[in-house]
Amino acid sequence: MTVTVSGPLPDEVYDVVVVGAGVVGAAIARELARYRLRTALVEASGDVGDGTSKANTAILHTGFDAVPGSLEARLVREGRDRLASYAEECGIPVEPIGALLVAWDEEQLAALPALARKAARNGYRRTRTVAADELRSREPHLGSGASGALEVPGESIICPWTTTLAYATQAVRSGVDLHLNCRVTGVGESAARSPRLLTTGRGPLRTKWLVNAAGLYADEFDRLLGHTDFSVTPRRGQLIVFDKLARQLVSHILLPVPTALGKGVLVSPTVYGNVMLGPTAEDLDDKEATGSTAEGLAFLRERGRRIMPELLDEEVTAVYAGLRAATGQDDYAIRSHPEQGYVTVGGIRSTGLTASMAIAAHVVELLTEAGAKVGTARDLVPVTMPNLGEASPRPYQRADLIAADPAYGALVCHCERVSRGEIRDALAADIPPSSPEGLRRRTRALGGRCQGFYCGAAVRALLDASGADAWSSSSLREAAR
Amino acid sequence: MVVGAGPAGLALSSRLAASGISVETVDREDQPGGVPRHCFHSGFGLRDLRRRMTGPAYARHWADAAVRAGAVLRTGVTVTGWSEGPPADPLAVDVTSPAGLERITARAVVLATGARERPRSARLVPGTRPAGVFTTGELQQAVHLHHRPVGRRAVVVGAEQVSYAAVRTLRDAGVEVVAMVTELPYHQASPATALDARLRHGVPLLVDARVSELLGRGRLTGVALRHRDGRGTTVACDTVVFTGDWIPDHELARRGGITLDRASRGPSVDGSFRTDRAGVFAVGNLLHAVEPASTAAREGLLAAEPVLRHLAGGTRPLAWIPVQVEEPLLWVAPNRLDPADPRVEAGGFVLRTEGRLGPWSSLVVRRDGRVLHRQRMVRGAVPGRTVRLSAAWTAKVRAEVTAAVRDPDGGPVRISVER
């Protein structure tokens, strides 16, 4: 079990290096861990899932609205079933609450049958048209003017943080090396099947096979190997997360009827018991522009007011923005370059979470076809993830856990009801957090309505004692010198 | 049962226990005392205890008083929700603590869960999400309870009394305060406090300005400000403290189906601190975010009588007369009257205004068009500070109802401002 965060990298030749520990890279590393291969997962940031993966809309899609016949359509369909059973197996929170595509005018209402036919072409036949009165009885807090809906009962909400962490944890426990704070800056020429030399911020790294799962930077990485067939335009999505007290307002994922401009703004419960409004869709050229804007928030509030006016009276818990890796192409940009021993996994958009396990299987196939000797698959070391979801009991609700260890009854973060035991476990986990945000993604601590008014100082003290926080007192003191 | 061991909950517990009632007081924090625990400035206790104390000393005073009087005080105990009580006991809550899960039943539950400051996200301040962003509550705990370094250059958002407390805490932590920013055209603290910060400590006050964006990746590097006239500027800093803008911590109240005041977001109560759920009372800053600790403690003491009346089998009103405010007033607490017994135990009403009220403006209380009371405010009022209204006129409401002068149901009581 090897996770490194600093210092030189192991002086050995890996069979496969996966660049990028987002949900897709972590899934690929996990899939590779089934085989007798020396695999490394390398990540520029100090944590897994720290880029695009941490800030998506957290939906486990059916793929009903994919482009029929596309690679994305197939991988989403396959990935959905794989992830659904994986989630059950290792405790990733999922709630199958179903979606309603709400039509707000006659034109949108008229578009629903075509969407149902498209879903059928994608192999999804459980859609159903819902009349206005039934829609109102099922979602009584919808704004006025909703004229009907298409029901997609298979759409679910999922925890994206636990998913990435489960993949990475299982990969590491099954023998994959994870190197964090390790940005790959250069790729050496490879001569006929001899190992390739990668230059990283932490020194050289040697590998026979290379997988590019660099997310927003997949195009730039591709350029290092001479490929220019796609470029990534970051598409920003800003989201507003409302307080848990708003959760009773909505019981389905409320999707808009898609238009030429994109999938539009949705209102959805989260597995943490909140309600999410968003995202915006803004094409940018800065791959680090993850800030929210006054215009974006005003736009979301205007949309939200129409979809569900009462939602706007609720307190806002969080505002965030994520960047999708848009390529201007209709499909994922997954390309195998056998002669280079290289596979690019680019253009993975918001469906990437759903498709991740299928993408991983597909990539291993591509590597095998290209000549990688993977051998026979073996079982992975099982993992059980801490439950961050509201649908099943959390530690503070479990008498058995608290009886065995009273730390699970000592609540530190009151809004999210996170115990000292859970924070301790996260700090001691195989892949510990490197920041308060990382701790939040593992436990929900600091993620609630007070945003630290009550517990912030205590949680940060625990984190600092573990030496994990980059803005801890010791680093601040050093910076002050 | 009392939920929350801040000044209000502790003061109430001490008085109830002294009356021979069996009282259990729970708090989710490890130490009792509520917010004063981390307010290290002195000035506590002057009004109610006639001596000068720090916040922690004040917190200890009331915790000791409650325990001495015989209340069972339990900390590290979180009330996680309401539960179905056994038939004979109408009220029951579920709690979690290191001792496990429990169901506590009581004949009266008093909510004293306090208030919090709205964080940056709830204020919809756009920008990046860097480290270095605080509320006063988190800042004070970080500095005074955990002795942690904060940053080097700070901007304080707000210019209320609590904002100046944040400035003091920052100074104690060795942080330079580069500016205070308020959207209003003036500060809302006492003149002495504001002058002291500005003149003696050189903290500039930027008025008519708001934070329009947070800047920086990883760590805060600055805040963008926008002036009312549209001018923009950027202030370099590594720390920003969002102060004031309080919201009652009303989760338990709301989950119990208790009606809240739309504007204050605290539970609606009458002059006896009764909510619209039988046997459930609410006191302290849960009702009016935020009053000084002494006000909260005083309410706790005053709430004892009504709770005792309830335990002795007191009746509940069939209907309440709403007490409403008109612009620019924001809200009033208590905000309903029992027609049969409209007394106000706290001795008066607490209000807030959205805009400045000039000197010599008046609060006017009317019901069905009849003026019940007129109260002149010699010094006027500003947003974010207490406005008090006498409760003497409530006797007239009672007289009206008893005599059934007109329609006994009548309309609401309305409070407006005349300039």
PDB file of C-alpha atoms in Angstrom, chain A residues 240 243-246 248 286 288-294 297 301 313-321 395-399 402-403 405-411 414-415 417 420 437 440 446 448-458 460-461 464-465 471-474 476-477 479-480, chain B residues 28-30 35 37-38 76 78-81 95-101 113-138 141-143 146-152 212-213 217-219 238 246-247 249-251 254-255 262 265:
ATOM      1  CA  ILE A 240     -26.089  26.964  -5.395  1.00  0.00           C
ATOM      2  CA  ASP A 243     -30.020  24.156   3.300  1.00  0.00           C
ATOM      3  CA  LYS A 244     -31.284  20.749   4.408  1.00  0.00           C
ATOM      4  CA  LEU A 245     -34.494  22.353   5.605  1.00  0.00           C
ATOM      5  CA  ALA A 246     -35.328  22.813   1.896  1.00  0.00           C
ATOM      6  CA  GLN A 248     -38.829  18.475   1.809  1.00  0.00           C
ATOM      7  CA  ASP A 286      -9.094  29.723 -18.147  1.00  0.00           C
ATOM      8  CA  GLU A 288      -8.588  27.503 -13.260  1.00  0.00           C
ATOM      9  CA  ALA A 289     -11.626  29.801 -13.318  1.00  0.00           C
ATOM     10  CA  THR A 290     -13.584  27.948 -10.676  1.00  0.00           C
ATOM     11  CA  GLY A 291     -14.928  31.094  -9.058  1.00  0.00           C
ATOM     12  CA  SER A 292     -18.578  32.041  -8.896  1.00  0.00           C
ATOM     13  CA  THR A 293     -19.804  35.311 -10.357  1.00  0.00           C
ATOM     14  CA  ALA A 294     -22.527  37.780  -9.459  1.00  0.00           C
ATOM     15  CA  LEU A 297     -25.685  33.547  -9.192  1.00  0.00           C
ATOM     16  CA  ARG A 301     -31.736  32.599  -8.762  1.00  0.00           C
ATOM     17  CA  ASP A 313     -36.619  31.650   0.593  1.00  0.00           C
ATOM     18  CA  GLU A 314     -34.364  28.966   2.026  1.00  0.00           C
ATOM     19  CA  GLU A 315     -30.893  29.620   3.344  1.00  0.00           C
ATOM     20  CA  VAL A 316     -27.953  28.993   1.051  1.00  0.00           C
ATOM     21  CA  THR A 317     -25.386  26.548   2.411  1.00  0.00           C
ATOM     22  CA  ALA A 318     -22.773  26.648  -0.321  1.00  0.00           C
ATOM     23  CA  VAL A 319     -21.951  28.141  -3.675  1.00  0.00           C
ATOM     24  CA  TYR A 320     -19.422  26.515  -5.949  1.00  0.00           C
ATOM     25  CA  ALA A 321     -18.336  26.225  -9.533  1.00  0.00           C
ATOM     26  CA  PRO A 395     -22.660   6.938  12.719  1.00  0.00           C
ATOM     27  CA  TYR A 396     -24.479   9.409  14.997  1.00  0.00           C
ATOM     28  CA  GLN A 397     -27.645   7.349  14.503  1.00  0.00           C
ATOM     29  CA  ARG A 398     -26.052   3.995  15.282  1.00  0.00           C
ATOM     30  CA  ALA A 399     -26.194   2.792  18.886  1.00  0.00           C
ATOM     31  CA  ILE A 402     -21.260   4.342  19.550  1.00  0.00           C
ATOM     32  CA  ALA A 403     -21.357   1.532  22.106  1.00  0.00           C
ATOM     33  CA  ASP A 405     -16.522   3.450  20.231  1.00  0.00           C
ATOM     34  CA  PRO A 406     -17.975   6.516  21.971  1.00  0.00           C
ATOM     35  CA  ALA A 407     -16.064   8.805  19.580  1.00  0.00           C
ATOM     36  CA  TYR A 408     -18.883   8.187  17.076  1.00  0.00           C
ATOM     37  CA  GLY A 409     -21.283   9.797  19.519  1.00  0.00           C
ATOM     38  CA  ALA A 410     -19.142  12.895  20.051  1.00  0.00           C
ATOM     39  CA  LEU A 411     -20.402  15.315  17.410  1.00  0.00           C
ATOM     40  CA  HIS A 414     -23.173  20.071  14.358  1.00  0.00           C
ATOM     41  CA  CYS A 415     -24.848  21.100  11.125  1.00  0.00           C
ATOM     42  CA  ARG A 417     -23.620  15.797  12.497  1.00  0.00           C
ATOM     43  CA  ARG A 420     -14.944  12.975  16.187  1.00  0.00           C
ATOM     44  CA  GLU A 437     -11.931  20.704   1.695  1.00  0.00           C
ATOM     45  CA  ARG A 440     -15.201  17.827   3.991  1.00  0.00           C
ATOM     46  CA  LEU A 446     -17.486  22.022   7.584  1.00  0.00           C
ATOM     47  CA  GLY A 448     -23.073  22.613   6.570  1.00  0.00           C
ATOM     48  CA  ARG A 449     -25.154  25.718   6.975  1.00  0.00           C
ATOM     49  CA  CYS A 450     -22.869  27.464   9.464  1.00  0.00           C
ATOM     50  CA  GLN A 451     -19.758  26.915   7.320  1.00  0.00           C
ATOM     51  CA  GLY A 452     -17.594  26.810  10.417  1.00  0.00           C
ATOM     52  CA  PHE A 453     -19.231  29.363  12.741  1.00  0.00           C
ATOM     53  CA  TYR A 454     -19.618  26.617  15.375  1.00  0.00           C
ATOM     54  CA  CYS A 455     -17.147  23.914  14.477  1.00  0.00           C
ATOM     55  CA  GLY A 456     -14.626  25.444  12.080  1.00  0.00           C
ATOM     56  CA  ALA A 457     -11.947  26.135  14.653  1.00  0.00           C
ATOM     57  CA  ALA A 458     -12.300  22.722  16.297  1.00  0.00           C
ATOM     58  CA  ARG A 460      -9.243  22.755  11.765  1.00  0.00           C
ATOM     59  CA  ALA A 461      -7.449  22.055  15.025  1.00  0.00           C
ATOM     60  CA  ASP A 464      -3.770  20.650  11.910  1.00  0.00           C
ATOM     61  CA  ALA A 465      -2.816  18.158  14.618  1.00  0.00           C
ATOM     62  CA  TRP A 471      -2.880  26.371   5.758  1.00  0.00           C
ATOM     63  CA  SER A 472      -2.212  24.974   9.181  1.00  0.00           C
ATOM     64  CA  SER A 473      -0.574  27.026  11.877  1.00  0.00           C
ATOM     65  CA  SER A 474       2.882  25.654  11.181  1.00  0.00           C
ATOM     66  CA  LEU A 476       1.368  30.007   8.311  1.00  0.00           C
ATOM     67  CA  ARG A 477       4.169  30.550  10.779  1.00  0.00           C
ATOM     68  CA  ALA A 479       5.150  31.822   5.636  1.00  0.00           C
ATOM     69  CA  ALA A 480       5.354  34.655   8.140  1.00  0.00           C
TER      70      ALA A 480
ATOM     71  CA  ARG B  28     -24.106  19.882  21.953  1.00  0.00           C
ATOM     72  CA  GLU B  29     -20.848  21.665  22.780  1.00  0.00           C
ATOM     73  CA  ASP B  30     -18.356  20.136  25.210  1.00  0.00           C
ATOM     74  CA  VAL B  35     -21.278  32.198  22.506  1.00  0.00           C
ATOM     75  CA  ARG B  37     -17.351  31.171  25.917  1.00  0.00           C
ATOM     76  CA  HIS B  38     -15.289  32.636  23.121  1.00  0.00           C
ATOM     77  CA  GLY B  76     -21.679  16.936  24.383  1.00  0.00           C
ATOM     78  CA  THR B  78     -26.933  16.731  20.581  1.00  0.00           C
ATOM     79  CA  VAL B  79     -30.683  16.768  20.111  1.00  0.00           C
ATOM     80  CA  THR B  80     -31.096  15.158  16.707  1.00  0.00           C
ATOM     81  CA  GLY B  81     -34.848  15.408  16.341  1.00  0.00           C
ATOM     82  CA  VAL B  95     -30.342  12.693  21.422  1.00  0.00           C
ATOM     83  CA  THR B  96     -26.886  11.436  20.522  1.00  0.00           C
ATOM     84  CA  SER B  97     -23.912  11.598  22.865  1.00  0.00           C
ATOM     85  CA  PRO B  98     -20.815   9.502  23.533  1.00  0.00           C
ATOM     86  CA  ALA B  99     -23.078   7.530  25.889  1.00  0.00           C
ATOM     87  CA  GLY B 100     -25.185   6.463  22.912  1.00  0.00           C
ATOM     88  CA  LEU B 101     -28.693   7.185  21.687  1.00  0.00           C
ATOM     89  CA  THR B 113     -30.519  27.166  20.590  1.00  0.00           C
ATOM     90  CA  GLY B 114     -29.145  30.632  19.853  1.00  0.00           C
ATOM     91  CA  ALA B 115     -28.027  32.101  16.579  1.00  0.00           C
ATOM     92  CA  ARG B 116     -25.186  32.124  14.092  1.00  0.00           C
ATOM     93  CA  GLU B 117     -23.768  34.642  11.636  1.00  0.00           C
ATOM     94  CA  ARG B 118     -24.532  34.073   7.992  1.00  0.00           C
ATOM     95  CA  PRO B 119     -21.370  32.854   6.291  1.00  0.00           C
ATOM     96  CA  ARG B 120     -20.041  34.106   2.983  1.00  0.00           C
ATOM     97  CA  SER B 121     -21.997  31.512   0.984  1.00  0.00           C
ATOM     98  CA  ALA B 122     -25.358  32.467   2.508  1.00  0.00           C
ATOM     99  CA  ARG B 123     -24.599  36.095   1.633  1.00  0.00           C
ATOM    100  CA  LEU B 124     -23.959  35.000  -1.981  1.00  0.00           C
ATOM    101  CA  VAL B 125     -20.582  36.720  -2.167  1.00  0.00           C
ATOM    102  CA  PRO B 126     -19.084  35.519  -5.460  1.00  0.00           C
ATOM    103  CA  GLY B 127     -15.490  34.618  -6.258  1.00  0.00           C
ATOM    104  CA  THR B 128     -13.087  31.804  -5.501  1.00  0.00           C
ATOM    105  CA  ARG B 129     -13.216  29.647  -2.362  1.00  0.00           C
ATOM    106  CA  PRO B 130      -9.862  30.284  -0.727  1.00  0.00           C
ATOM    107  CA  ALA B 131      -8.701  29.655   2.827  1.00  0.00           C
ATOM    108  CA  GLY B 132      -8.828  32.660   5.148  1.00  0.00           C
ATOM    109  CA  VAL B 133     -12.586  33.294   5.170  1.00  0.00           C
ATOM    110  CA  PHE B 134     -14.203  33.489   8.618  1.00  0.00           C
ATOM    111  CA  THR B 135     -17.255  34.500  10.587  1.00  0.00           C
ATOM    112  CA  THR B 136     -16.687  36.225  13.942  1.00  0.00           C
ATOM    113  CA  GLY B 137     -17.742  33.045  15.733  1.00  0.00           C
ATOM    114  CA  GLU B 138     -15.156  30.907  14.010  1.00  0.00           C
ATOM    115  CA  GLN B 141     -12.913  30.258  18.682  1.00  0.00           C
ATOM    116  CA  ALA B 142      -9.804  29.855  16.540  1.00  0.00           C
ATOM    117  CA  VAL B 143      -7.977  32.621  18.393  1.00  0.00           C
ATOM    118  CA  HIS B 146      -7.677  26.954  20.002  1.00  0.00           C
ATOM    119  CA  HIS B 147      -4.892  29.566  19.980  1.00  0.00           C
ATOM    120  CA  ARG B 148      -4.412  29.271  16.266  1.00  0.00           C
ATOM    121  CA  PRO B 149      -2.802  31.783  13.941  1.00  0.00           C
ATOM    122  CA  VAL B 150      -5.239  33.422  11.569  1.00  0.00           C
ATOM    123  CA  GLY B 151      -3.434  35.452   8.929  1.00  0.00           C
ATOM    124  CA  ARG B 152      -1.635  38.768   8.587  1.00  0.00           C
ATOM    125  CA  SER B 212     -18.263  42.062  -4.660  1.00  0.00           C
ATOM    126  CA  GLU B 213     -15.772  39.212  -5.032  1.00  0.00           C
ATOM    127  CA  ARG B 217      -6.451  30.444  -5.121  1.00  0.00           C
ATOM    128  CA  GLY B 218      -5.577  28.331  -2.144  1.00  0.00           C
ATOM    129  CA  ARG B 219      -5.269  31.368   0.108  1.00  0.00           C
ATOM    130  CA  ASP B 238      -5.207  37.199   3.334  1.00  0.00           C
ATOM    131  CA  TRP B 246     -27.423  36.789  12.327  1.00  0.00           C
ATOM    132  CA  ILE B 247     -29.862  33.985  11.764  1.00  0.00           C
ATOM    133  CA  ASP B 249     -30.417  28.374  14.756  1.00  0.00           C
ATOM    134  CA  HIS B 250     -33.974  27.234  14.249  1.00  0.00           C
ATOM    135  CA  GLU B 251     -33.514  23.715  12.869  1.00  0.00           C
ATOM    136  CA  ARG B 254     -38.683  24.133  12.373  1.00  0.00           C
ATOM    137  CA  ARG B 255     -38.432  20.359  12.347  1.00  0.00           C
ATOM    138  CA  ARG B 262     -40.813  35.153   8.282  1.00  0.00           C
ATOM    139  CA  ARG B 265     -36.612  33.416  11.209  1.00  0.00           C
TER     140      ARG B 265
END
